[in-house]
XYZ file of C-alpha atoms in Angstrom:
313
model
C -168.817 93.923 108.458
C -167.007 90.758 106.457
C -163.994 91.319 109.019
C -165.915 92.143 111.970
C -166.348 88.906 112.832
C -162.876 88.090 113.397
C -162.259 90.030 115.880
C -165.894 88.902 118.261
C -164.659 84.527 117.043
C -161.257 85.718 118.623
C -163.569 87.621 122.024
C -165.604 84.718 122.419
C -163.223 81.928 122.114
C -161.223 84.593 124.704
C -163.431 85.117 126.748
C -164.711 81.913 127.302
C -161.499 80.843 128.741
C -160.536 83.298 130.864
C -164.216 83.180 132.318
C -163.834 79.714 133.673
C -159.941 80.363 135.486
C -161.469 83.699 136.759
C -163.925 82.100 138.669
C -161.813 78.839 139.962
C -159.140 81.080 140.731
C -162.332 82.871 142.903
C -163.021 80.224 144.302
C -159.228 78.931 145.717
C -158.498 82.974 146.634
C -162.693 84.279 148.235
C -161.803 87.715 146.378
C -164.818 89.438 145.447
C -163.148 91.121 142.541
C -162.142 87.593 140.596
C -165.513 86.657 141.597
C -166.628 90.774 138.838
C -164.550 89.403 136.330
C -165.320 86.864 135.919
C -168.966 87.251 135.702
C -167.463 90.559 133.187
C -165.872 87.359 131.037
C -169.015 85.444 131.202
C -171.078 88.515 130.123
C -168.648 88.711 127.822
C -169.316 85.971 126.276
C -172.140 86.472 125.633
C -172.607 89.374 124.582
C -170.259 87.916 121.517
C -172.688 85.422 120.701
C -175.421 87.752 120.436
C -173.967 90.396 117.665
C -172.955 87.466 115.764
C -176.491 86.245 116.283
C -177.201 90.151 114.782
C -174.244 90.038 111.765
C -176.150 86.477 110.545
C -179.620 88.252 110.703
C -179.447 91.654 109.628
C -178.207 89.603 106.337
C -181.122 88.188 105.776
C -182.639 88.858 101.782
C -185.932 91.036 101.829
C -189.203 89.937 102.647
C -192.756 91.695 102.144
C -192.780 92.544 105.849
C -189.248 93.995 105.893
C -188.263 95.493 102.037
C -185.378 96.813 103.099
C -183.975 93.967 104.645
C -182.995 93.067 108.307
C -179.782 95.618 108.401
C -180.895 96.989 112.105
C -180.966 93.190 113.251
C -177.450 94.435 114.492
C -178.279 97.279 115.545
C -181.103 96.330 117.403
C -178.800 93.094 119.063
C -176.381 95.820 119.920
C -178.426 98.073 122.113
C -179.575 94.269 124.411
C -175.681 94.056 124.336
C -175.163 97.551 125.696
C -178.328 95.713 128.304
C -176.276 92.886 129.527
C -173.402 94.889 129.821
C -175.116 97.212 132.160
C -177.388 94.754 133.859
C -175.686 91.385 134.670
C -172.349 92.714 134.303
C -171.737 95.805 135.936
C -175.983 95.231 138.288
C -173.555 92.143 139.639
C -169.871 93.446 139.850
C -171.617 96.646 142.169
C -173.399 94.396 143.926
C -170.870 91.770 144.536
C -168.356 94.321 145.648
C -170.346 96.201 148.166
C -171.890 92.563 149.644
C -168.118 92.153 150.396
C -167.312 95.640 151.638
C -170.222 95.032 154.183
C -169.199 91.263 154.518
C -165.887 91.599 154.081
C -163.157 88.440 153.580
C -159.978 87.868 153.932
C -158.210 86.771 150.297
C -156.782 82.968 150.775
C -154.543 81.944 148.564
C -153.453 85.238 145.857
C -150.926 83.258 143.799
C -153.952 81.917 142.060
C -155.746 85.704 141.239
C -152.206 86.137 139.801
C -151.618 83.878 138.095
C -155.350 83.829 136.297
C -154.554 87.343 135.934
C -150.989 87.157 134.211
C -153.468 84.764 131.588
C -156.752 86.765 131.601
C -154.254 89.533 130.669
C -152.388 87.344 128.045
C -156.037 85.813 126.627
C -157.517 89.677 126.823
C -154.433 91.757 125.352
C -154.398 89.545 121.895
C -158.160 89.283 121.757
C -158.094 93.085 121.554
C -154.654 93.545 119.469
C -157.417 92.068 116.952
C -159.734 94.864 117.981
C -158.016 97.530 117.396
C -156.208 95.897 114.108
C -159.801 95.563 112.269
C -160.474 98.597 113.600
C -157.471 100.634 112.404
C -158.211 99.101 108.764
C -161.559 100.260 108.685
C -160.985 104.535 110.849
C -158.117 104.864 107.641
C -155.844 106.839 109.764
C -159.445 108.983 111.573
C -158.585 109.357 115.116
C -160.593 106.837 116.999
C -163.385 108.909 118.799
C -164.210 110.688 115.373
C -163.738 107.004 113.986
C -166.359 105.532 116.769
C -168.694 108.249 116.791
C -168.427 108.128 112.315
C -169.076 104.026 112.756
C -172.069 102.841 111.459
C -170.812 99.017 112.444
C -171.536 98.111 115.974
C -169.579 94.623 115.394
C -165.967 96.238 115.233
C -165.941 98.833 118.027
C -168.361 96.977 120.320
C -165.584 94.267 120.570
C -163.084 96.772 121.689
C -165.032 98.803 123.487
C -165.894 94.968 125.964
C -161.939 94.695 125.394
C -160.499 97.656 126.846
C -162.657 97.658 129.698
C -161.650 93.792 130.286
C -157.884 95.136 130.796
C -159.133 98.021 131.928
C -160.658 95.650 134.493
C -158.188 93.411 134.900
C -155.514 96.485 136.347
C -158.365 97.202 138.577
C -158.495 93.463 140.241
C -154.457 93.535 140.548
C -154.846 97.071 142.438
C -157.567 95.493 144.930
C -155.732 91.665 145.287
C -152.196 92.886 145.410
C -153.270 95.217 147.807
C -155.931 93.028 150.094
C -152.741 90.545 149.466
C -150.354 92.860 151.186
C -152.123 95.094 153.209
C -154.434 92.947 154.791
C -157.213 94.905 154.317
C -160.304 92.526 152.600
C -162.205 96.206 151.404
C -159.634 96.305 148.872
C -161.266 93.996 147.613
C -164.575 94.686 147.453
C -163.808 98.228 146.137
C -161.987 97.230 143.776
C -164.793 94.568 142.373
C -167.515 97.855 142.887
C -164.459 100.207 140.107
C -165.549 97.134 137.632
C -168.926 97.068 138.228
C -168.918 101.372 137.383
C -166.325 100.843 134.830
C -169.400 98.223 132.815
C -172.595 101.014 133.438
C -170.178 103.709 131.452
C -169.244 101.594 129.230
C -173.102 100.179 128.821
C -173.863 103.559 128.298
C -171.975 104.356 125.234
C -172.974 101.330 123.399
C -176.539 102.284 124.252
C -176.764 105.592 123.264
C -174.050 104.672 119.027
C -177.019 102.031 119.289
C -179.626 105.234 119.783
C -178.280 106.527 116.782
C -178.171 103.538 114.422
C -181.670 102.316 115.158
C -183.305 106.385 114.816
C -181.177 105.535 111.552
C -178.053 108.064 111.709
C -176.928 109.388 108.063
C -174.197 109.151 105.864
C -170.432 110.631 106.095
C -170.437 114.176 104.656
C -167.673 113.611 102.295
C -170.326 110.232 101.228
C -172.906 112.845 100.731
C -170.724 115.448 99.120
C -169.636 112.998 96.606
C -172.591 111.997 95.579
C -173.575 115.814 95.027
C -171.091 116.470 92.654
C -171.702 113.058 91.354
C -174.725 114.248 90.527
C -174.489 117.885 88.935
C -171.994 116.718 87.190
C -174.256 115.062 85.027
C -175.056 116.770 81.569
C -179.110 117.375 82.090
C -179.437 117.959 86.178
C -179.689 120.944 86.913
C -178.409 120.748 90.623
C -179.568 118.443 92.889
C -183.017 120.301 95.356
C -183.188 117.573 98.089
C -180.936 114.626 99.164
C -181.837 112.667 102.277
C -180.468 109.042 103.118
C -180.421 106.194 105.788
C -178.404 103.785 106.653
C -179.955 100.445 107.288
C -177.055 98.335 108.399
C -173.020 99.227 107.825
C -173.079 98.807 104.378
C -176.745 99.400 103.333
C -178.107 102.959 102.590
C -181.164 103.887 101.717
C -181.102 107.005 99.149
C -183.548 109.517 97.872
C -183.015 112.418 95.319
C -184.962 114.989 94.177
C -184.211 116.581 91.465
C -184.331 119.301 89.092
C -183.349 118.892 85.215
C -182.705 121.650 82.708
C -185.940 123.176 81.323
C -184.358 122.055 77.967
C -184.387 118.014 78.961
C -186.982 116.510 76.942
C -188.966 113.097 78.837
C -186.344 110.934 77.195
C -183.643 113.331 78.077
C -184.867 112.697 81.810
C -185.245 108.742 81.937
C -181.794 108.014 80.413
C -180.316 111.266 83.092
C -181.856 109.281 85.656
C -180.291 105.381 84.768
C -177.058 107.229 84.636
C -177.338 108.462 87.957
C -178.213 105.309 89.102
C -175.848 103.639 87.352
C -173.054 105.586 88.676
C -173.891 106.462 92.211
C -174.310 102.095 92.696
C -170.573 102.361 91.124
C -168.443 104.758 92.922
C -170.389 104.111 96.656
C -171.528 100.624 96.960
C -173.011 100.792 100.034
C -175.868 102.681 98.698
C -178.701 99.602 97.124
C -181.634 101.793 97.148
C -182.232 104.394 95.453
C -185.347 106.371 94.729
C -185.356 110.282 92.300
C -187.359 112.424 91.753
C -187.898 114.810 89.291
C -189.198 118.232 90.872
C -191.444 119.495 88.736
C -192.014 122.524 86.163
C -194.135 124.121 88.825
C -192.189 123.182 91.511
C -188.918 123.763 90.065
C -190.222 128.062 88.766
C -191.330 128.262 92.548
C -188.856 127.641 94.674
C -186.360 129.057 92.038
C -182.428 128.763 93.673
C -182.995 127.071 96.660
C -180.215 124.901 98.199
C -180.355 121.716 98.474
C -182.045 120.141 102.073
C -180.224 116.928 103.078
C -180.641 114.003 105.683
């Protein structure tokens, strides 16, 4: 999560400059698409601030009311970002587009729109490249779809999707303004605003679905789970892992509970020493696993369950 705010800061600065220029262009041209894009950039600026708020609050230390910390604050504020994109960005863009289609206004001074769109593309392109670079570093060669689905840090992929939607919105706005100017038909401009609203709504729904899974509580990746099982069952005192449960409390904050069957010849002292070894080994291999609870299965339960395989989540 340490590198993610870099992409967020870049997005905030870029979007703030872009929003101002788009509103100026909308005022001079009367373009509904430019107004929708201005609202889009303004919403993205606010969303960046909300993400930074979530990052800061998620780093608050544990307290008696929140013994596992505040890591899920980040997931909550990401959900708020999705709601903002849907309601304000998508909703207002759709409203303006429909209003423009019902009461079309011819474009004026289209050169303003072209200049602002070009400058916006430069700003958004830089912000997008920063987000892509940060995301690629996290993905580590994995394909983008899988990496996004597996990612537990919403800061980077939220900015990446916002910037991708912004670039797509700029392309749509350009087509709408160009067609409206070229053919003297203001309906193209209104239609572009509607399309921009649909794009924003689609991005918002995707982000909301991702935030939902993280808020409910997602397990670690199968590779980490298998690594923990292999590490634990490699201990000389452990017979097998009976049950393994994990949940992300934050991007780099994982809760792990283990139920272990120890070898019958292991004494109480051996078991205690093994638990301490396993705890140290897991933290050394996977520092993101910060909360570890290990339970030794009773001999009676061992006899009843026999050789069942470990359950996990």
